[in-house]
Each structure stands twice: as structure tokens, then as C-alpha cells.
């Protein structure tokens, strides 16, 4: 599984710190799916509250279904708003047209046609911890959102 982050540099140290921690959170989520570990320490490190519960449930769904992921996802159009020094809102898009689920036992990937649902819009809330790490506290997604469809 590979993630590509297009345009995820803001040129501002505070904003770049948020974007960097979000890339780590996305990679941690995929690593937890590949490792079949819904209780991953990395998930608990980069998520909190409602978002942590959702991420654990998401990963557990893959595990329960005997599925994993493969391919490349491109993340683009990050729109970051610093609410205050410890809170941020980030919207971004994902192109999953070159990624797919795969059967964990056989390793066979599901090849599905590219549709508008291959594109996902995300909205998130992040809070800066005392350790300086930006953690996702709310994460919402919408497949096929017109903003992201290419």
C-alpha cells in the first residue's frame, strides 16, 4: 500500500506540522489494516475520541471480513484552517482509483471499475496534544463528493 500526498506543503511551519501529522495518521491507518490490528498503538497515537473509535471499527471491519488493501491512493487539495494554536480543521480529497481491497488468504485484489465513488472527500478536526502531536478527533468522509471527482 502506498500513499501519495500532492500539495501537502503549506510553507508555514505550524501548518506543515499539522499536515505532517495527518500524513502519519493516514499511513498508520493503512498499516493497521495491512497488519490486521484494530488495536494498533499507532492508531491510538494519531487519533482520539470519536475518530479513534471510528478508525478502530474501520480496521476491525477489514479484519472480520478477511480483507486487506493494496495499490496507491493519492491525497490532494488539502484545505487547512488554523482555528487557534491548538485546533485545526482540514478538508482534503483522496483518489482511490488505483487502490483496491484484497483477500487476505488468497492475496487476490478486487479490480473494480473507476467510478465517482473512487473519489472521497474528508473533513477532519485536529487538536494539538501537550506533546506537540496533532491528533485527529473528528473524521468524516463522503464518497463521490463532486468536489473531489476528477
Backbone as a printed PyTorch tensor [residue, N CA C, xyz], in Angstrom:
tensor([[[  0.8580,  -1.1730,   0.0000],
         [  0.0000,   0.0000,   0.0000],
         [  0.8950,   1.2230,   0.0000]],

        [[  0.5980,   2.1440,  -0.8930],
         [  1.3850,   3.3730,  -0.9780],
         [  0.4320,   4.5650,  -0.9930]],

        [[  0.7940,   5.5930,  -0.2500],
         [  0.0370,   6.8420,  -0.2500],
         [  0.9110,   7.9510,  -0.8100]],

        [[  0.3160,   8.7560,  -1.6740],
         [  0.9970,   9.9020,  -2.2710],
         [  0.2460,  11.1500,  -1.8300]],

        [[  1.0000,  12.1420,  -1.3640],
         [  0.3920,  13.3690,  -0.8470],
         [  0.7950,  14.5320,  -1.7430]],

        [[ -0.1260,  14.9590,  -2.6140],
         [  0.1210,  16.0610,  -3.5560],
         [ -0.2790,  17.3940,  -2.9390]],

        [[  0.6720,  18.3220,  -2.8780],
         [  0.3800,  19.6620,  -2.3850],
         [  0.2390,  19.7570,  -0.8790]],

        [[  0.8750,  18.8600,  -0.1440],
         [  0.7400,  18.8310,   1.3070],
         [  1.8540,  19.6050,   1.9950]],

        [[  2.3430,  20.6480,   1.3590],
         [  3.3010,  21.5440,   1.9850],
         [  2.6920,  22.9340,   1.9650]],

        [[  2.5560,  23.5420,   3.1300],
         [  1.9340,  24.8580,   3.2330],
         [  2.9560,  25.9830,   3.2020]],

        [[  4.2290,  25.6670,   3.4860],
         [  5.2440,  26.7060,   3.5410],
         [  5.2070,  27.5120,   4.8290]],

        [[  4.4630,  27.0240,   5.7910],
         [  4.3360,  27.6610,   7.1010],
         [  4.5850,  26.5530,   8.1300]],

        [[  5.4970,  26.7630,   9.0580],
         [  5.9060,  25.7120,   9.9890],
         [  4.7380,  25.1240,  10.7790]],

        [[  3.8410,  25.9660,  11.2820],
         [  2.7150,  25.4760,  12.0820],
         [  1.7730,  24.6210,  11.2320]],

        [[  1.4560,  25.1060,  10.0440],
         [  0.5630,  24.3430,   9.1640],
         [  1.2360,  23.0620,   8.6640]],

        [[  2.5220,  23.1410,   8.3520],
         [  3.2270,  21.9470,   7.8880],
         [  3.2640,  20.8710,   8.9700]],

        [[  3.3290,  21.2660,  10.2360],
         [  3.3070,  20.2910,  11.3310],
         [  1.9790,  19.5430,  11.3530]],

        [[  0.8830,  20.2590,  11.1530],
         [ -0.4390,  19.6230,  11.1050],
         [ -0.4960,  18.6470,   9.9340]],

        [[ -0.1050,  19.1130,   8.7500],
         [ -0.1710,  18.2660,   7.5620],
         [  0.7060,  17.0310,   7.7090]],

        [[  1.8740,  17.1780,   8.3050],
         [  2.7640,  16.0340,   8.5050],
         [  2.1260,  15.0070,   9.4300]],

        [[  1.5400,  15.4590,  10.5330],
         [  0.9080,  14.5150,  11.4500],
         [ -0.2970,  13.8320,  10.8140]],

        [[ -1.0160,  14.5200,   9.9500],
         [ -2.1430,  13.8830,   9.2560],
         [ -1.6310,  12.8110,   8.2900]],

        [[ -0.5320,  13.0810,   7.5940],
         [  0.0190,  12.0360,   6.7040],
         [  0.4230,  10.8100,   7.5210]],

        [[  0.9970,  11.0320,   8.6960],
         [  1.3610,   9.9050,   9.5610],
         [  0.1090,   9.1440,  10.0090]],

        [[ -0.9700,   9.8880,  10.3080],
         [ -2.2260,   9.2380,  10.7230],
         [ -2.7960,   8.3820,   9.5990]],

        [[ -2.7830,   8.9010,   8.3810],
         [ -3.2920,   8.1400,   7.2370],
         [ -2.4530,   6.8780,   7.0380]],

        [[ -1.1300,   7.0200,   7.0830],
         [ -0.2540,   5.8640,   6.9140],
         [ -0.4370,   4.8620,   8.0540]],

        [[ -0.6540,   5.3540,   9.2720],
         [ -0.8730,   4.4590,  10.4210],
         [ -2.1570,   3.6550,  10.2510]],

        [[ -3.1820,   4.2830,   9.7070],
         [ -4.4440,   3.5830,   9.4720],
         [ -4.2460,   2.4550,   8.4740]],

        [[ -3.5680,   2.7510,   7.3750],
         [ -3.3230,   1.7140,   6.3680],
         [ -2.4460,   0.5980,   6.9230]],

        [[ -1.4380,   0.9610,   7.7230],
         [ -0.5660,  -0.0490,   8.3280],
         [ -1.3650,  -0.9600,   9.2540]],

        [[ -2.3230,  -0.3900,  10.0000],
         [ -3.1600,  -1.1920,  10.8900],
         [ -4.0360,  -2.1520,  10.0900]],

        [[ -4.5500,  -1.7050,   8.9390],
         [ -5.3580,  -2.5900,   8.0870],
         [ -4.4870,  -3.7240,   7.5650]],

        [[ -3.3250,  -3.4020,   7.0300],
         [ -2.4340,  -4.4190,   6.4700],
         [ -2.0120,  -5.4170,   7.5540]],

        [[ -1.7420,  -4.9110,   8.7680],
         [ -1.3190,  -5.7750,   9.8750],
         [ -2.4920,  -6.4670,  10.5770]],

        [[ -3.7200,  -6.1540,  10.1800],
         [ -4.9250,  -6.7010,  10.8090],
         [ -4.9300,  -6.4080,  12.3110]],

        [[ -4.6550,  -5.1360,  12.6600],
         [ -4.5050,  -4.7510,  14.0600],
         [ -5.3800,  -3.5450,  14.4120]],

        [[ -6.6760,  -3.7850,  14.7320],
         [ -7.5580,  -2.6690,  15.0810],
         [ -7.1880,  -1.9960,  16.3990]],

        [[ -6.3150,  -2.6180,  17.1830],
         [ -5.8670,  -2.0370,  18.4550],
         [ -4.4610,  -1.4690,  18.3420]],

        [[ -4.0580,  -1.1260,  17.1440],
         [ -2.7170,  -0.6130,  16.8650],
         [ -2.3530,   0.5700,  17.7600]],

        [[ -1.1260,   0.5310,  18.2970],
         [ -0.6280,   1.6570,  19.0900],
         [ -0.6000,   2.9320,  18.2520]],

        [[ -0.2890,   2.8020,  16.9640],
         [ -0.2170,   3.9780,  16.0920],
         [ -1.5870,   4.6270,  15.9310]],

        [[ -2.6470,   3.8310,  15.8760],
         [ -3.9950,   4.4150,  15.8110],
         [ -4.2600,   5.2270,  17.0710]],

        [[ -3.9330,   4.6450,  18.2230],
         [ -4.1640,   5.3590,  19.4870],
         [ -3.2630,   6.5850,  19.6180]],

        [[ -2.1570,   6.6110,  18.8980],
         [ -1.2590,   7.7550,  18.9470],
         [ -1.7810,   8.9270,  18.1150]],

        [[ -2.3600,   8.6360,  16.9250],
         [ -2.7610,   9.6990,  15.9990],
         [ -4.2490,  10.0410,  16.0120]],

        [[ -5.0510,   9.2550,  16.7270],
         [ -6.4910,   9.5260,  16.8320],
         [ -6.8610,   9.6750,  18.2950]],

        [[ -7.9600,  10.4050,  18.5180],
         [ -8.5500,  10.4850,  19.8480],
         [-10.0700,  10.4890,  19.7260]],

        [[-10.7300,  10.1090,  20.8080],
         [-12.1810,  10.2330,  20.9090],
         [-12.9520,   9.5280,  19.8150]],

        [[-13.9340,  10.2580,  19.2960],
         [-14.8260,   9.7390,  18.2600],
         [-14.0480,   9.2000,  17.0620]],

        [[-13.0030,   9.8980,  16.6680],
         [-12.2200,   9.4810,  15.5000],
         [-11.4760,   8.1740,  15.7760]],

        [[-10.9750,   7.9810,  16.9920],
         [-10.2910,   6.7310,  17.3460],
         [-11.2630,   5.5630,  17.3010]],

        [[-12.4450,   5.7550,  17.8520],
         [-13.4510,   4.6890,  17.8230],
         [-13.7910,   4.3220,  16.3830]],

        [[-13.9640,   5.3230,  15.5340],
         [-14.2820,   5.0700,  14.1320],
         [-13.1560,   4.3600,  13.3960]],

        [[-11.9140,   4.7640,  13.6550],
         [-10.7630,   4.1370,  12.9920],
         [-10.6280,   2.6750,  13.4170]],

        [[-10.7770,   2.3990,  14.6970],
         [-10.6810,   1.0150,  15.1810],
         [-11.7720,   0.1430,  14.5740]],

        [[-12.9860,   0.6770,  14.4970],
         [-14.1000,  -0.0610,  13.8890],
         [-13.8350,  -0.3030,  12.4080]],

        [[-13.2920,   0.7070,  11.7180],
         [-12.9700,   0.5970,  10.2900],
         [-11.9730,  -0.5360,  10.0600]],

        [[-10.8940,  -0.5390,  10.8360],
         [ -9.8580,  -1.5720,  10.6920],
         [-10.4350,  -2.9390,  11.0610]],

        [[-11.2170,  -3.0120,  12.1320],
         [-11.8130,  -4.2800,  12.5540],
         [-12.7100,  -4.8490,  11.4580]],

        [[-13.4020,  -3.9870,  10.7200],
         [-14.2400,  -4.4520,   9.6120],
         [-13.4180,  -5.1940,   8.5650]],

        [[-12.2530,  -4.6630,   8.2510],
         [-11.3590,  -5.3480,   7.3080],
         [-10.9160,  -6.6960,   7.8640]],

        [[-10.5420,  -6.7190,   9.1350],
         [-10.0770,  -7.9550,   9.7650],
         [-11.1950,  -8.9940,   9.7580]],

        [[-12.3940,  -8.5960,  10.2080],
         [-13.5230,  -9.5200,  10.2850],
         [-13.8990, -10.0870,   8.9220]],

        [[-13.7110,  -9.2750,   7.8650],
         [-14.0580,  -9.7090,   6.5080],
         [-12.9170, -10.4530,   5.8130]],

        [[-11.7760, -10.6140,   6.4850],
         [-10.6390, -11.3010,   5.8770],
         [-10.0430, -10.5140,   4.7230]],

        [[-10.1010,  -9.1910,   4.8130],
         [ -9.6620,  -8.3190,   3.7250],
         [ -8.4550,  -7.5000,   4.1360]],

        [[ -7.7240,  -7.0120,   3.1540],
         [ -6.6350,  -6.0710,   3.3510],
         [ -6.7310,  -5.0460,   2.2230]],

        [[ -5.6790,  -4.2620,   2.0100],
         [ -5.6720,  -3.2500,   0.9580],
         [ -4.3670,  -3.3210,   0.1760]],

        [[ -4.4270,  -2.8290,  -1.0500],
         [ -3.2460,  -2.8000,  -1.9010],
         [ -3.3980,  -1.6500,  -2.8960]],

        [[ -2.2830,  -1.2420,  -3.4890],
         [ -2.3340,  -0.1980,  -4.5160],
         [ -1.8320,   1.1380,  -4.0030]],

        [[ -2.2410,   2.1890,  -4.7130],
         [ -1.8030,   3.5480,  -4.4080],
         [ -3.0120,   4.4620,  -4.2740]],

        [[ -3.0060,   5.2670,  -3.2240],
         [ -4.0360,   6.2930,  -3.0280],
         [ -3.3410,   7.6480,  -3.0820]],

        [[ -3.9410,   8.5610,  -3.8400],
         [ -3.4030,   9.9230,  -3.9420],
         [ -4.2950,  10.8510,  -3.1260]],

        [[ -3.6840,  11.5790,  -2.2070],
         [ -4.3820,  12.5680,  -1.3840],
         [ -4.0230,  13.9490,  -1.9130]],

        [[ -5.0160,  14.8010,  -2.1180],
         [ -4.7880,  16.0860,  -2.7720],
         [ -5.7690,  17.1420,  -2.2800]],

        [[ -5.5010,  18.3820,  -2.6830],
         [ -6.3360,  19.5440,  -2.3480],
         [ -6.5490,  19.7350,  -0.8440]],

        [[ -5.4710,  19.6760,  -0.0450],
         [ -5.6750,  19.9320,   1.3780],
         [ -6.0670,  21.3900,   1.6120]],

        [[ -7.0840,  21.5890,   2.4150],
         [ -7.5650,  22.9280,   2.7770],
         [ -7.5430,  23.0010,   4.3020]],

        [[ -6.4910,  23.6450,   4.8130],
         [ -6.2430,  23.6800,   6.2520],
         [ -6.5740,  25.0490,   6.8220]],

        [[ -7.3540,  25.0380,   7.9060],
         [ -7.6830,  26.2600,   8.6310],
         [ -7.2090,  26.0850,  10.0680]],

        [[ -6.3660,  27.0030,  10.5100],
         [ -5.9240,  27.0010,  11.9020],
         [ -6.9810,  27.7500,  12.7030]],

        [[ -7.7310,  27.0400,  13.5220],
         [ -8.7830,  27.6480,  14.3280],
         [ -8.1500,  28.4730,  15.4390]],

        [[ -7.1760,  27.8910,  16.1110],
         [ -6.3540,  28.5810,  17.1010],
         [ -5.0380,  27.8060,  17.1770]],

        [[ -4.1900,  28.1170,  18.1280],
         [ -2.8570,  27.4930,  18.1460],
         [ -2.8940,  25.9950,  18.4470]],

        [[ -4.0200,  25.4970,  18.9700],
         [ -4.1310,  24.0880,  19.3310],
         [ -5.2520,  23.3370,  18.6230]],

        [[ -5.9190,  23.9870,  17.6620],
         [ -7.0510,  23.3700,  16.9770],
         [ -6.9830,  23.7100,  15.4970]],

        [[ -7.2530,  22.7170,  14.6550],
         [ -7.2430,  22.9420,  13.2080],
         [ -8.3670,  22.1420,  12.5580]],

        [[ -8.7750,  22.6150,  11.3900],
         [ -9.7510,  21.9050,  10.5650],
         [ -9.0830,  21.6440,   9.2230]],

        [[ -9.2050,  20.4130,   8.7470],
         [ -8.5770,  20.0420,   7.4740],
         [ -9.5680,  19.2830,   6.6200]],

        [[ -9.7700,  19.7850,   5.4030],
         [-10.5470,  19.0790,   4.3880],
         [ -9.5690,  18.6730,   3.2990]],

        [[ -9.7750,  17.4980,   2.7110],
         [ -8.9020,  17.0370,   1.6240],
         [ -9.6270,  15.9640,   0.8300]],

        [[ -9.0400,  15.6240,  -0.3150],
         [ -9.6080,  14.6190,  -1.2050],
         [ -8.6800,  13.4200,  -1.3230]],

        [[ -9.2710,  12.2770,  -1.6770],
         [ -8.4980,  11.0690,  -1.9410],
         [ -8.9690,  10.4410,  -3.2490]],

        [[ -8.0110,  10.0370,  -4.0640],
         [ -8.2730,   9.3130,  -5.3030],
         [ -7.8750,   7.8610,  -5.0590]],

        [[ -8.8750,   6.9940,  -4.9260],
         [ -8.6390,   5.5730,  -4.6600],
         [ -8.7480,   4.7240,  -5.9210]],

        [[ -8.6840,   5.3600,  -7.0930],
         [ -8.8850,   4.6310,  -8.3480],
         [ -7.7890,   3.6130,  -8.6470]],

        [[ -6.6300,   3.7610,  -7.9980],
         [ -5.5310,   2.8180,  -8.2230],
         [ -5.2710,   1.9500,  -6.9910]],

        [[ -6.2610,   1.8640,  -6.1330],
         [ -6.1590,   1.0340,  -4.9370],
         [ -7.3440,   0.0820,  -4.9050]],

        [[ -7.1850,  -0.9900,  -4.1500],
         [ -8.2870,  -1.9330,  -4.0340],
         [ -8.1550,  -2.7540,  -2.7640]],

        [[ -9.2600,  -3.3770,  -2.4030],
         [ -9.2430,  -4.3440,  -1.3210],
         [ -8.6770,  -5.6440,  -1.8820]],

        [[ -8.1660,  -6.4660,  -0.9680],
         [ -7.7120,  -7.7900,  -1.4120],
         [ -8.0480,  -8.8170,  -0.3450]],

        [[ -8.2020, -10.0470,  -0.8050],
         [ -8.4860, -11.1690,   0.0750],
         [ -7.2160, -11.5120,   0.8450]],

        [[ -7.3030, -11.5460,   2.1430],
         [ -6.1240, -11.7870,   2.9790],
         [ -5.5510, -13.1910,   2.7650]],

        [[ -6.4050, -14.1830,   2.5350],
         [ -5.9300, -15.5670,   2.3660],
         [ -5.3110, -15.7930,   0.9960]],

        [[ -5.9990, -15.3430,  -0.0500],
         [ -5.5190, -15.6290,  -1.4090],
         [ -4.5700, -14.5620,  -1.9380]],

        [[ -4.6440, -13.3610,  -1.3550],
         [ -3.8370, -12.2470,  -1.8500],
         [ -4.3840, -11.6380,  -3.1240]],

        [[ -5.5470, -12.1330,  -3.5810],
         [ -6.1420, -11.6410,  -4.8250],
         [ -6.8250, -10.2900,  -4.5990]],

        [[ -6.4640,  -9.3140,  -5.4430],
         [ -7.0400,  -7.9710,  -5.3460],
         [ -8.3610,  -7.8960,  -6.1010]],

        [[ -9.2860,  -7.1200,  -5.5660],
         [-10.5550,  -6.8440,  -6.2420],
         [-10.3020,  -5.7290,  -7.2480]],

        [[-10.5000,  -5.9920,  -8.4900],
         [-10.3470,  -4.9460,  -9.5090],
         [-11.7350,  -4.4330,  -9.8460]],

        [[-12.0210,  -3.2430,  -9.4050],
         [-13.3300,  -2.6560,  -9.6400],
         [-13.1820,  -1.4700, -10.5880]],

        [[-14.1970,  -1.2040, -11.3840],
         [-14.1120,  -0.0700, -12.3040],
         [-14.0410,   1.2540, -11.5470]],

        [[-13.3780,   2.2170, -12.1520],
         [-13.2860,   3.5480, -11.5630],
         [-14.6200,   4.2610, -11.7700]],

        [[-15.1910,   4.7360, -10.6640],
         [-16.4450,   5.4900, -10.7050],
         [-16.2660,   6.7280,  -9.8330]],

        [[-17.3100,   7.5200,  -9.7300],
         [-17.2370,   8.6940,  -8.8580],
         [-16.9670,   8.2860,  -7.4170]],

        [[-17.3620,   7.0700,  -7.0270],
         [-17.1310,   6.6000,  -5.6670],
         [-15.6680,   6.2390,  -5.3980]],

        [[-14.8300,   6.3020,  -6.4270],
         [-13.3840,   6.1000,  -6.2430],
         [-12.7410,   7.3320,  -5.6220]],

        [[-13.4970,   8.4150,  -5.5260],
         [-13.0010,   9.6900,  -5.0030],
         [-13.7230,  10.0020,  -3.7020]],

        [[-12.9500,  10.3830,  -2.6860],
         [-13.5040,  10.5700,  -1.3520],
         [-13.1180,  11.9490,  -0.8210]],

        [[-14.0930,  12.6440,  -0.2640],
         [-13.8400,  13.9240,   0.4190],
         [-13.7870,  13.6510,   1.9160]],

        [[-12.7740,  14.2190,   2.5650],
         [-12.6060,  14.0730,   4.0100],
         [-12.6740,  15.4370,   4.6800]],

        [[-13.2640,  15.4680,   5.8600],
         [-13.2680,  16.6390,   6.7320],
         [-12.8340,  16.1650,   8.1080]],

        [[-11.8960,  16.8980,   8.7000],
         [-11.3800,  16.4570,   9.9910],
         [-11.1440,  17.6360,  10.9250]],

        [[-11.1570,  17.3060,  12.2010],
         [-10.8000,  18.2590,  13.2580],
         [ -9.5780,  17.6780,  13.9460]],

        [[ -8.6030,  18.5370,  14.1980],
         [ -7.3770,  18.1050,  14.8500],
         [ -7.1020,  18.9630,  16.0670]],

        [[ -6.5350,  18.3220,  17.0740],
         [ -6.1610,  19.0410,  18.2870],
         [ -4.7130,  18.7080,  18.6220]],

        [[ -3.9980,  19.7350,  19.0140],
         [ -2.5820,  19.5690,  19.3440],
         [ -2.4510,  19.1140,  20.7960]],

        [[ -1.7650,  17.9870,  20.9810],
         [ -1.5510,  17.4610,  22.3200],
         [ -0.4290,  18.1920,  23.0400]],

        [[ -0.3170,  17.9410,  24.3260],
         [  0.7430,  18.5520,  25.1200],
         [  2.1240,  18.1650,  24.6070]],

        [[  2.2120,  17.0200,  23.9090],
         [  3.4830,  16.5570,  23.3430],
         [  3.7760,  17.1820,  21.9770]],

        [[  2.8730,  18.0570,  21.5050],
         [  3.0780,  18.7380,  20.2330],
         [  2.5400,  17.9920,  19.0240]],

        [[  1.9820,  16.7970,  19.2190],
         [  1.4470,  15.9990,  18.1140],
         [ -0.0020,  16.4000,  17.8360]],

        [[ -0.3080,  16.5650,  16.5400],
         [ -1.6700,  16.8850,  16.1170],
         [ -2.4370,  15.5750,  15.9490]],

        [[ -3.5020,  15.4180,  16.7290],
         [ -4.3010,  14.2010,  16.6900],
         [ -5.6710,  14.4880,  16.0930]],

        [[ -6.1490,  13.5420,  15.3070],
         [ -7.4690,  13.6680,  14.6910],
         [ -8.5200,  13.2830,  15.7160]],

        [[ -9.4630,  14.2020,  15.9690],
         [-10.5160,  13.9520,  16.9410],
         [-11.8700,  13.7180,  16.2670]],

        [[-12.0240,  14.2270,  15.0540],
         [-13.2330,  14.0020,  14.2590],
         [-12.7900,  13.7500,  12.8260]],

        [[-13.3570,  12.7260,  12.2010],
         [-13.0490,  12.4260,  10.8050],
         [-14.3210,  11.9670,  10.1140]],

        [[-14.7000,  12.6910,   9.0760],
         [-15.8830,  12.3490,   8.2920],
         [-15.4610,  12.1950,   6.8420]],

        [[-16.1430,  11.3050,   6.1290],
         [-15.8210,  11.1030,   4.7110],
         [-17.0960,  10.9610,   3.8990]],

        [[-16.9580,  11.3020,   2.6170],
         [-18.0900,  11.1720,   1.6980],
         [-17.5740,  10.7220,   0.3420]],

        [[-17.9540,   9.5260,  -0.0500],
         [-17.5770,   9.0090,  -1.3670],
         [-18.3690,   9.7220,  -2.4620]],

        [[-17.7060,   9.9670,  -3.5880],
         [-18.3820,  10.5390,  -4.7430],
         [-18.6940,  12.0150,  -4.6160]],

        [[-18.1330,  12.6880,  -3.6300],
         [-18.3620,  14.1210,  -3.4600],
         [-17.8550,  14.8620,  -4.6970]],

        [[-18.6780,  15.7200,  -5.2690],
         [-18.3470,  16.4210,  -6.5200],
         [-17.0530,  17.2290,  -6.4120]],

        [[-16.7330,  17.7120,  -5.2360],
         [-15.5130,  18.4930,  -5.0340],
         [-14.2590,  17.7020,  -5.4040]],

        [[-14.3100,  16.3940,  -5.2250],
         [-13.1180,  15.5500,  -5.3970],
         [-13.1080,  14.7350,  -6.6840]],

        [[-14.2610,  14.5590,  -7.3170],
         [-14.3320,  13.7170,  -8.5140],
         [-13.5470,  14.3670,  -9.6430]],

        [[-12.6750,  13.5880, -10.2390],
         [-11.8080,  14.0860, -11.3340],
         [-12.2130,  13.4780, -12.6440]]])
